[in-house]
mmCIF file of C-alpha atoms and ligand atoms in Angstrom:
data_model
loop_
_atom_site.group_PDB
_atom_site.id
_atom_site.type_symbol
_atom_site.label_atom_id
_atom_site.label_comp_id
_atom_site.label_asym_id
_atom_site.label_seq_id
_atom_site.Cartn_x
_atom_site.Cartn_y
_atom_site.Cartn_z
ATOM 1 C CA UNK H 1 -23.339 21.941 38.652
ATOM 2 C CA UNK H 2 -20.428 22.434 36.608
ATOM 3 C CA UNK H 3 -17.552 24.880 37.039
ATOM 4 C CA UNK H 4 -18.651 27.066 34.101
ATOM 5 C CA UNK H 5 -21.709 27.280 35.993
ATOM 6 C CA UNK H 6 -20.120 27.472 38.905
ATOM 7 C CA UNK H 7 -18.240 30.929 37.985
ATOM 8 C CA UNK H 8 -21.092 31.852 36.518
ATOM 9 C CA UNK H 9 -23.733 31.278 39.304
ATOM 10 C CA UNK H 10 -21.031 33.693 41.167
ATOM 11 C CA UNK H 11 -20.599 36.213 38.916
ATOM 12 C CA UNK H 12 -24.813 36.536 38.493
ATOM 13 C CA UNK H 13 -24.755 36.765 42.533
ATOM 14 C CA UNK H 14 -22.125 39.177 42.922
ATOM 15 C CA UNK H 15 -23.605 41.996 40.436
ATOM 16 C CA UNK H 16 -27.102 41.712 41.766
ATOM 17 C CA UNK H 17 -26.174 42.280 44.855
ATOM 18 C CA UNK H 18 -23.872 45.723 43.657
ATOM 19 C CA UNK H 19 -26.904 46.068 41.025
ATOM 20 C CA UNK H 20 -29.488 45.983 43.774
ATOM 21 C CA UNK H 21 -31.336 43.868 41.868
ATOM 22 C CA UNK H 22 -34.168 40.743 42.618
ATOM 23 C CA UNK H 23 -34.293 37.884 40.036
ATOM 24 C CA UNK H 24 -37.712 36.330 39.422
ATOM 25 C CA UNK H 25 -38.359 33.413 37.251
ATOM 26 C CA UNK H 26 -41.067 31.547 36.242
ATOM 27 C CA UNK H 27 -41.633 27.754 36.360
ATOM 28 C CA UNK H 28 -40.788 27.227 33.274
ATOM 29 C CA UNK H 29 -37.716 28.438 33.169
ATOM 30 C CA UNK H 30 -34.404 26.236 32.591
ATOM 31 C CA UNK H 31 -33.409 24.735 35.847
ATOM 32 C CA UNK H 32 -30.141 27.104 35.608
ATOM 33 C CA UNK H 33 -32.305 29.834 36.249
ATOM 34 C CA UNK H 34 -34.483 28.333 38.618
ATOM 35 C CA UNK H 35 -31.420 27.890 40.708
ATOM 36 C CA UNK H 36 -29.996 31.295 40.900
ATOM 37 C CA UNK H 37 -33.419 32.933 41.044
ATOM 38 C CA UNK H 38 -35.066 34.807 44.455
ATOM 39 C CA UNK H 39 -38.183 33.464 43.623
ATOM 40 C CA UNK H 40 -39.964 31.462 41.281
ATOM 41 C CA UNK H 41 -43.533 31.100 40.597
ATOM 42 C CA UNK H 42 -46.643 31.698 38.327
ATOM 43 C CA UNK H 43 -47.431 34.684 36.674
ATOM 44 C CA UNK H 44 -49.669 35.570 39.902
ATOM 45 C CA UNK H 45 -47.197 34.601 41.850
ATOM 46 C CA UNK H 46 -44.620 36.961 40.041
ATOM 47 C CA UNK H 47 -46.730 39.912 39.942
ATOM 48 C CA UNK H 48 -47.103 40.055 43.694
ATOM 49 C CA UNK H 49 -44.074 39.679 44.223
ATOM 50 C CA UNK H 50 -43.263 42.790 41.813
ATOM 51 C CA UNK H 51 -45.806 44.483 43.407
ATOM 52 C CA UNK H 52 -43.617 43.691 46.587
ATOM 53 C CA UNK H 53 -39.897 44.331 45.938
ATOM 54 C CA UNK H 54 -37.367 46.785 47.168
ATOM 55 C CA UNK H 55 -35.240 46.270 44.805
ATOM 56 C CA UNK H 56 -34.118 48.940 42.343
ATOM 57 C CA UNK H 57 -33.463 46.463 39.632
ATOM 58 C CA UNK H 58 -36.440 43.619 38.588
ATOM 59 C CA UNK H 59 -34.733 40.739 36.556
ATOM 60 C CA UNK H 60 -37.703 38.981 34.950
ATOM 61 C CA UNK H 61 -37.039 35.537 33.780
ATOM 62 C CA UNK H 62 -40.035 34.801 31.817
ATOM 63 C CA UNK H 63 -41.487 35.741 28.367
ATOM 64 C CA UNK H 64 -42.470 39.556 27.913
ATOM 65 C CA UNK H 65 -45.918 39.896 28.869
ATOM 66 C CA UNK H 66 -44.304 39.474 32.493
ATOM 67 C CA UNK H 67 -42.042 41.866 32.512
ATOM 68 C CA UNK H 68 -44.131 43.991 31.225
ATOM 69 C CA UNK H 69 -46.736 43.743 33.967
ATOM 70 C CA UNK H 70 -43.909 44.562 36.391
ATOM 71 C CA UNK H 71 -43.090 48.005 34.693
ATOM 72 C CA UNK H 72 -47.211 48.518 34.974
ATOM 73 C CA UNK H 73 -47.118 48.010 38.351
ATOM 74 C CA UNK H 74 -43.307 49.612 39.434
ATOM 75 C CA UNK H 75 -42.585 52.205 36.415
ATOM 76 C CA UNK H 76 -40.009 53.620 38.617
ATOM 77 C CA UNK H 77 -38.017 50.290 39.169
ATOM 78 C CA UNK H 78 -35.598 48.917 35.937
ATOM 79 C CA UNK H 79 -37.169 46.043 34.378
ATOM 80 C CA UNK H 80 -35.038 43.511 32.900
ATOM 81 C CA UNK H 81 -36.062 41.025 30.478
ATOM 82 C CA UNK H 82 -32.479 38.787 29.582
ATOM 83 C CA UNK H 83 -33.602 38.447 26.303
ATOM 84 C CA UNK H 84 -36.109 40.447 24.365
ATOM 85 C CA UNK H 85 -36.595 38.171 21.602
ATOM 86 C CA UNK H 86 -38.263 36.110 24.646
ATOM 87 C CA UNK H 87 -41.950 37.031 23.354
ATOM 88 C CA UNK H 88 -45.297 34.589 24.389
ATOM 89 C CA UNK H 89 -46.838 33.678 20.863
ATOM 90 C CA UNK H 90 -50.552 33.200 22.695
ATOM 91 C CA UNK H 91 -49.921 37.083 23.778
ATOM 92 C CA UNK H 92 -48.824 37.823 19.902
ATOM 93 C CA UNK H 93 -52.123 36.459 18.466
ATOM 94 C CA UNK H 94 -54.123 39.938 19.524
ATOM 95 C CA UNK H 95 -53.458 43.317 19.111
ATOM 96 C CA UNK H 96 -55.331 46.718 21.010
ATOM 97 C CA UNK H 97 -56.646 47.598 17.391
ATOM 98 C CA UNK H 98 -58.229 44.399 17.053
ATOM 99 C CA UNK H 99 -59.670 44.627 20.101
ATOM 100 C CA UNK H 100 -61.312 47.984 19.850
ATOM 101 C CA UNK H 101 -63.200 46.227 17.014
ATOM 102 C CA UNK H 102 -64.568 42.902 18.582
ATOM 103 C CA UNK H 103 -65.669 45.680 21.386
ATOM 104 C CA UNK H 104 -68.152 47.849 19.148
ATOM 105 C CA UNK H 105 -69.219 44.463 18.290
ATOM 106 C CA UNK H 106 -70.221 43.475 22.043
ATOM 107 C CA UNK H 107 -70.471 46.768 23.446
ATOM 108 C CA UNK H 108 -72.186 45.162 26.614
ATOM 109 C CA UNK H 109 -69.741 42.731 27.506
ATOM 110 C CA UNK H 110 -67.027 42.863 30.039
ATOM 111 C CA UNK H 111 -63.651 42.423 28.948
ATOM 112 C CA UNK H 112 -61.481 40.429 30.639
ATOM 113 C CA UNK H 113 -57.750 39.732 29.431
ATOM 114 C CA UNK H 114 -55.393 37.059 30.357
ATOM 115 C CA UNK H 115 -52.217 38.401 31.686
ATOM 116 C CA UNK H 116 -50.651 36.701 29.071
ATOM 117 C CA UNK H 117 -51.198 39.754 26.446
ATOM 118 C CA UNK H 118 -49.541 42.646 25.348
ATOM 119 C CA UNK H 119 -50.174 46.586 27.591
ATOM 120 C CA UNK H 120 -51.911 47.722 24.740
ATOM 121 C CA UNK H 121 -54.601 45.068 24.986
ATOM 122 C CA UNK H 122 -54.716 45.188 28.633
ATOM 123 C CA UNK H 123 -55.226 49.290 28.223
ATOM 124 C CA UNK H 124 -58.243 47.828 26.127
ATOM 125 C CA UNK H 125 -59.722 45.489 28.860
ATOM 126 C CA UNK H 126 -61.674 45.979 32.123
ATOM 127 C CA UNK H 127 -59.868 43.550 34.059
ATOM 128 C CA UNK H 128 -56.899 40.980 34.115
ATOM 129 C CA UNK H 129 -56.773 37.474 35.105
ATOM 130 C CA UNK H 130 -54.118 34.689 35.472
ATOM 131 C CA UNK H 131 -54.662 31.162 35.041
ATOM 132 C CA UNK H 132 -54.687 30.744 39.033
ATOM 133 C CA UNK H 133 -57.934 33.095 39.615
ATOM 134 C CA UNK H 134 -59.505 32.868 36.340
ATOM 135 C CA UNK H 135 -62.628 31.784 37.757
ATOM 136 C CA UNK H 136 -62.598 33.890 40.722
ATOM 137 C CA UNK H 137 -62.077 36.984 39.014
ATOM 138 C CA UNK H 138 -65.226 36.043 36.292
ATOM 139 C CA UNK H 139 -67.086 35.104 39.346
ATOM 140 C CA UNK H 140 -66.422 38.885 40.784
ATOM 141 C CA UNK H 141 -68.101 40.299 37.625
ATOM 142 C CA UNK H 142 -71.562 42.189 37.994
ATOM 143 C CA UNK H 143 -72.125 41.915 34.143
ATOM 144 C CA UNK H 144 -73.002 38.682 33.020
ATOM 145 C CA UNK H 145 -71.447 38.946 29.738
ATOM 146 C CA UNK H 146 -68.370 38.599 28.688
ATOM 147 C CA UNK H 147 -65.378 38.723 26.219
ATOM 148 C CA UNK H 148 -62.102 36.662 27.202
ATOM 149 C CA UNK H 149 -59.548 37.095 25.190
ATOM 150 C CA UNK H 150 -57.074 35.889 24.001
ATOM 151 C CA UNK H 151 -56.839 32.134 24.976
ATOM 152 C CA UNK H 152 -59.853 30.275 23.793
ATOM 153 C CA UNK H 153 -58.654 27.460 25.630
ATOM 154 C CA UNK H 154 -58.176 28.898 29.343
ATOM 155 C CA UNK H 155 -61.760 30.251 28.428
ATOM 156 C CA UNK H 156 -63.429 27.263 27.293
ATOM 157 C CA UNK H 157 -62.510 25.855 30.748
ATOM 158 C CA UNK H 158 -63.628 29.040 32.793
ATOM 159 C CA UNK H 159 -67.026 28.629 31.011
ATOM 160 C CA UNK H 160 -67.187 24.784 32.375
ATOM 161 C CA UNK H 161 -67.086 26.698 35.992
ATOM 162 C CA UNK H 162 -69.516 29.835 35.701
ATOM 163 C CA UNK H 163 -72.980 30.511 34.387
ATOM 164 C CA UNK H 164 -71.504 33.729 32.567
ATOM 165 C CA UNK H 165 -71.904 33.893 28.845
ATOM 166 C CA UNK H 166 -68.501 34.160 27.652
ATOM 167 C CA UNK H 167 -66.787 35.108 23.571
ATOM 168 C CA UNK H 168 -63.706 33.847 23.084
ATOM 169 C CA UNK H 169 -61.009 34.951 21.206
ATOM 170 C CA UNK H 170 -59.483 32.500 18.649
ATOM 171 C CA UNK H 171 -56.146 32.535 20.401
ATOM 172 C CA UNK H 172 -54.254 29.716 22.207
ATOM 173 C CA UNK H 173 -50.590 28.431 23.192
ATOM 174 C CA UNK H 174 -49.196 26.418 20.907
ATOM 175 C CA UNK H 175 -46.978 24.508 23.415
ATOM 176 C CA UNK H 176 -50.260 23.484 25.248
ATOM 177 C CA UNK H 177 -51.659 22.439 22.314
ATOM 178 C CA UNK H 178 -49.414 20.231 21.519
ATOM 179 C CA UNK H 179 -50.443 17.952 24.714
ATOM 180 C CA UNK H 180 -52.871 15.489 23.096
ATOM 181 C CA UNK H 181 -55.568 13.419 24.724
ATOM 182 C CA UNK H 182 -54.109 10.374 23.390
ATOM 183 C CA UNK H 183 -51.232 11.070 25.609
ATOM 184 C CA UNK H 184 -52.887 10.953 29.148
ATOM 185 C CA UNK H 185 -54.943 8.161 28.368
ATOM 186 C CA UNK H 186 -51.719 5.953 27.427
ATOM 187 C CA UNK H 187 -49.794 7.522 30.695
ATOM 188 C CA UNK H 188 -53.022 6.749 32.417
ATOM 189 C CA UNK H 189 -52.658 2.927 31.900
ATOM 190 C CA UNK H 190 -48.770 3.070 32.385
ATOM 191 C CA UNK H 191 -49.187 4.876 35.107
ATOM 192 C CA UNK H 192 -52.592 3.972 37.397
ATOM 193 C CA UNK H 193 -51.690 5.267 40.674
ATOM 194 C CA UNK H 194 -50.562 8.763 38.904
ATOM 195 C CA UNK H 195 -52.426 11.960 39.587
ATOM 196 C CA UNK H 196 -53.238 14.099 36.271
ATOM 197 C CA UNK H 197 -52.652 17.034 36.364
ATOM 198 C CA UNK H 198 -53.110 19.869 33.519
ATOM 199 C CA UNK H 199 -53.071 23.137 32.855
ATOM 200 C CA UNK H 200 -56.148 25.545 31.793
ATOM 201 C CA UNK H 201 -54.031 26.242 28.398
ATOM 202 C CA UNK H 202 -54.692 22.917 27.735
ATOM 203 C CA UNK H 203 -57.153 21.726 24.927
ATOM 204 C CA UNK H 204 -60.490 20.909 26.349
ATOM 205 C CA UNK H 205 -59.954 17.518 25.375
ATOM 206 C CA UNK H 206 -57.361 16.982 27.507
ATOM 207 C CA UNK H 207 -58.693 19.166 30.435
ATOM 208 C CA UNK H 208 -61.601 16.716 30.637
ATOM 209 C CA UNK H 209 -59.714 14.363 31.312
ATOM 210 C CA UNK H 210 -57.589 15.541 34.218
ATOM 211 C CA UNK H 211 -58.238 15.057 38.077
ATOM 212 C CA UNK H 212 -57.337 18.916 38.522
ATOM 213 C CA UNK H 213 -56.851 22.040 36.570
ATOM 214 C CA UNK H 214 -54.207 24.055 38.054
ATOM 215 C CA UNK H 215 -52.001 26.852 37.600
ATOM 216 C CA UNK H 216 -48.520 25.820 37.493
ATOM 217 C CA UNK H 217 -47.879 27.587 41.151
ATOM 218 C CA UNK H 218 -51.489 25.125 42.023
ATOM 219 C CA UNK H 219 -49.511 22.072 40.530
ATOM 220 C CA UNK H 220 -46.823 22.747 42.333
ATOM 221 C CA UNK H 221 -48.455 23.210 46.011
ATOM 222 C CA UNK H 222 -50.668 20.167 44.567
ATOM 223 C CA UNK H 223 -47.245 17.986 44.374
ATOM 224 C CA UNK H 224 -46.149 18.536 47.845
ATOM 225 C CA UNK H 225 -49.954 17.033 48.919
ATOM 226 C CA UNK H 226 -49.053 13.540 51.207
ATOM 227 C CA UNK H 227 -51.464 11.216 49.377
ATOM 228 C CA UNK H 228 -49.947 12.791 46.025
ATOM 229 C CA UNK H 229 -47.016 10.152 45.060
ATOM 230 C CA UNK H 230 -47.242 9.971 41.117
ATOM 231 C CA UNK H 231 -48.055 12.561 38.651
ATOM 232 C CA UNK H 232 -48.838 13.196 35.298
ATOM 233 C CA UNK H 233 -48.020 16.707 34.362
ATOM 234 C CA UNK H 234 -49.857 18.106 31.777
ATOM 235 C CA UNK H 235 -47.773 21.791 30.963
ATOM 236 C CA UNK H 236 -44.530 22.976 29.665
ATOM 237 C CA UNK H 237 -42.007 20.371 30.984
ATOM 238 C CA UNK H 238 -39.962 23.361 32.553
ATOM 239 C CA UNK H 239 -41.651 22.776 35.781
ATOM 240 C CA UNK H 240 -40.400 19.019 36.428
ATOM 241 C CA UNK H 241 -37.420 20.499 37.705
ATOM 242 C CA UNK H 242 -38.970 22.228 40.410
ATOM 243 C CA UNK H 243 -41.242 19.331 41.110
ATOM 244 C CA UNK H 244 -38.439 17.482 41.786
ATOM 245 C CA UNK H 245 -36.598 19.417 43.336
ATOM 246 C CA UNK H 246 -39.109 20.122 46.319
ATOM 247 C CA UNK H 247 -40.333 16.667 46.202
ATOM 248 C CA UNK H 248 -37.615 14.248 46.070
ATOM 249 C CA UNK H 249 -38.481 10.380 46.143
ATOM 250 C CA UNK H 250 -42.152 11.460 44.015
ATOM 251 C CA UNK H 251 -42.537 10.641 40.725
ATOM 252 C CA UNK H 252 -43.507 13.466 37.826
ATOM 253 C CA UNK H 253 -44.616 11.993 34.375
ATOM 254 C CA UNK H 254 -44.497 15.154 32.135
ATOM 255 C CA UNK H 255 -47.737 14.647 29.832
ATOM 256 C CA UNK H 256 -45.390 15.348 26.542
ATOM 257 C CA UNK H 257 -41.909 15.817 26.484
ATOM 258 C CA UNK H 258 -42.823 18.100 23.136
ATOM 259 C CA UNK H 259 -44.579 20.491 25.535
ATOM 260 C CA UNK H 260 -41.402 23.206 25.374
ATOM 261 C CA UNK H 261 -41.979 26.896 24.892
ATOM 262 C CA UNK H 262 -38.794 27.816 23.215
ATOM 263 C CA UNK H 263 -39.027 31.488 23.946
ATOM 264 C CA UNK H 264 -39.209 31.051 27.922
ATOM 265 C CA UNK H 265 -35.757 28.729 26.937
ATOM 266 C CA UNK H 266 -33.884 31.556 25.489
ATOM 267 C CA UNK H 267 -33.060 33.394 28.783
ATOM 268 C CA UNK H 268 -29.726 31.388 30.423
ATOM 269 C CA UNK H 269 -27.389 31.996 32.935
ATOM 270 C CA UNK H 270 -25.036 34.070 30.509
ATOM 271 C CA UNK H 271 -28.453 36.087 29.309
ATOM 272 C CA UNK H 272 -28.815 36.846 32.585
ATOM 273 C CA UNK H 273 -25.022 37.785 33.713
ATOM 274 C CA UNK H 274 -25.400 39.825 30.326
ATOM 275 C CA UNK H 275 -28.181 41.721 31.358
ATOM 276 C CA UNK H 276 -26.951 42.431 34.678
ATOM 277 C CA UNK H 277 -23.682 43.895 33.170
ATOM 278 C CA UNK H 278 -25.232 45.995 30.468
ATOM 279 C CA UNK H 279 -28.252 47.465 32.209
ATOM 280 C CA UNK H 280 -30.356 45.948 28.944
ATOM 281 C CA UNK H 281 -32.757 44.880 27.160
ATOM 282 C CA UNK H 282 -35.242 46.819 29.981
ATOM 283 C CA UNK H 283 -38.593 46.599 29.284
ATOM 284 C CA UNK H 284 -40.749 50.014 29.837
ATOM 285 C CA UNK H 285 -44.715 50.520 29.368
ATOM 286 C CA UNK H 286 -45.360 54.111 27.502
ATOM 287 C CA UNK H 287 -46.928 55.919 30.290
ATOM 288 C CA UNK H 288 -50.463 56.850 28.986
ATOM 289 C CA UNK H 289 -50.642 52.884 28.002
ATOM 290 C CA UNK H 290 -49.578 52.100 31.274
ATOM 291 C CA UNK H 291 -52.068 53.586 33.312
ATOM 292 C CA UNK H 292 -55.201 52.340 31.409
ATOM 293 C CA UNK H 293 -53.461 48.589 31.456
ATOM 294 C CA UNK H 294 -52.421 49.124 35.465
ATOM 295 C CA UNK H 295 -56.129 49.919 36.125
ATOM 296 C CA UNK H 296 -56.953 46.429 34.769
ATOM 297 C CA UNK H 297 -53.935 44.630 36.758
ATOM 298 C CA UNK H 298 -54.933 46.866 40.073
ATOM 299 C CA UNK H 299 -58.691 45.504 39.388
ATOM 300 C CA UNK H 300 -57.473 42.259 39.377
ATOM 301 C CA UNK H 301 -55.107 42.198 42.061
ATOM 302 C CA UNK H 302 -57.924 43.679 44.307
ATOM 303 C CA UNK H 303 -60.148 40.512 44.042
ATOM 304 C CA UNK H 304 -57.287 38.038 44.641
HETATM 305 P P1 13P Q 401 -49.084 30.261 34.990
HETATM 306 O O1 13P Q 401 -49.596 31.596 35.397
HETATM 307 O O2 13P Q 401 -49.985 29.148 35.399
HETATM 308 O O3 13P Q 401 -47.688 30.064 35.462
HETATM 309 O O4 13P Q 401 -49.076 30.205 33.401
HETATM 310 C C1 13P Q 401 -48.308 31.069 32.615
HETATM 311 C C2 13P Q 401 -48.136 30.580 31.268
HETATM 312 O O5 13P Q 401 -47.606 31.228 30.401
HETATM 313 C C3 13P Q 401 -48.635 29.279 30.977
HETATM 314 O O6 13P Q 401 -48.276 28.925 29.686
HETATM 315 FE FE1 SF4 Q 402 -46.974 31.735 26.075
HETATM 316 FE FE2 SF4 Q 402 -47.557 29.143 25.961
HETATM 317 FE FE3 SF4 Q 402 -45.050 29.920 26.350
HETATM 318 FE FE4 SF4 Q 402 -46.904 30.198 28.274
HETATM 319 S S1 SF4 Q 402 -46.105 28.293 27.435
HETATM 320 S S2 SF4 Q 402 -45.390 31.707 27.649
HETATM 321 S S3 SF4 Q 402 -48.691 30.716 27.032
HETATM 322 S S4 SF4 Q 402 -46.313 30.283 24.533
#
């Protein structure tokens, strides 16, 4: 690390401790933050560990469908997101209104909403689900039919894993997408001994062709496996770091180096210092909003 980092690693430290404050960041953070945070995981992961803290303060490094699920779950606690312009696009491609409609549509189906969506939608929705009990949770269902929304993707592969009748919603992530087939079979020939690994946002394509489809808190328990020596990581190349990090001497193969989702890249070191000095941007759920959407997170959290 550098001595710019250096200071500011230090400075970070120092006010979270007067701030009272816990720093979580997700795996696909930059390793900066990674470094300096008190845990990092998936978005399961992170919302347990909301659901956990003492801490006054909740510095979420992530995009803002994360933070927000904090504030659902701890209204009382300050939730920080370093920068607010740090918005998921997948979450961005439905809105509650929208919603409402497709549901007079199917008006026997069970909603179920990936986490990654705004409160509004998950107000709108029966029950949550990450990427890392997915299938579990659509497995826990009594109705047989269901709406996913909004990543068509994620619920392409749950249907691959359930006899449930599922709608999708037309949404996806367009940093998954951008992982091609055509990629993993080339790695796959550099590469023969390699593990591939993928995530659920991943086309269908491409999750077809993978040896496991894991969140990115399964890929990186999956790493740390002893017969697991090479492997071909098919998600948002954030997560090498801490694949390397934990499993030094193994060798990760990110599936496309193109696979970056600039919004989880805006939040820094000096975002963070920033938002540790100024108390801001926080990140707060309307309450009547908040209630409906921490029924569906509660729900969720209750069959994991
Ligand atoms: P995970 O819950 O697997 O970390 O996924 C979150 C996400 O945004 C993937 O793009
Ligand atoms: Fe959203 Fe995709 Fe970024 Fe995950 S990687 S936060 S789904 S845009």
């Amino acid at each position: 690390m550098d001595n710019m980092n250096d200071e500011l690693t230090e400075k970070v430290l120092k006010l979270k401790k007067e701030r009272n404050a816990v720093i979580l960041a997700h795996n696909y953070q930059l390793g900066e933050v990674q470094d300096i945070a008190d845990f990092v995981g998936d978005s399961l992961e992170l919302s347990q560990k909301a659901a956990k803290t003492d801490a006054e303060v909740i510095v979420f490094c992530g995009v803002h469908f994360m933070a927000e699920t904090a504030s659902i779950l701890y209204p009382d606690k300050v939730v920080l997101l370093p920068d607010i312009h740090a918005g998921c696009p997948m979450a961005d491609m439905i809105t509650a209104a929208r919603l409402k409609e497709r549901k007079r549509e199917l008006p026997t189906s069970t909603v179920v909403c990936y986490i990654n969506s705004p409160a509004e939608v998950k107000a709108e929705s029966d029950v949550c689900c990450t990427s890392a009990n997915a299938v579990k949770v659509i497995e826990s269902l009594d109705n047989e039919e269901v709406l996913f929304v909004p990543d068509q993707y994620l619920g392409h592969y749950i249907s691959t894993k359930t006899d449930k009748r599922i709608t999708f919603w037309p949404g996806y992530c367009p940093t998954h997408a951008r992982i091609q087939p055509q990629y993993i079979t080339g790695l796959r020939q550099e590469y023969p001994q390699a593990r591939v690994v993928v995530h659920p946002e991943c086309r269908p394509e491409v999750t077809a062709l993978a040896d496991e489809v894991l969140s990115t808190g399964g890929m990186c328990q999956y790493a740390k496996r002893e017969d697991v020596n090479q492997m071909i990581v098919g998600t948002e190349i954030g997560i090498i770091h801490r694949l390397r990090k934990e499993n030094p001497g193994k060798k990760f193969i990110p599936a496309s180096e193109q696979a970056v989702c600039p919004r989880m890249k805006l939040i820094t070191l000096e975002s963070v210092l920033w938002s540790l000095q100024e108390m801001s941007p926080q990140v707060r759920v309307p309450e009547e909003i908040r209630l409906k959407a921490k029924a569906a997170v509660d729900t969720m959290l209750k069959v994991v």
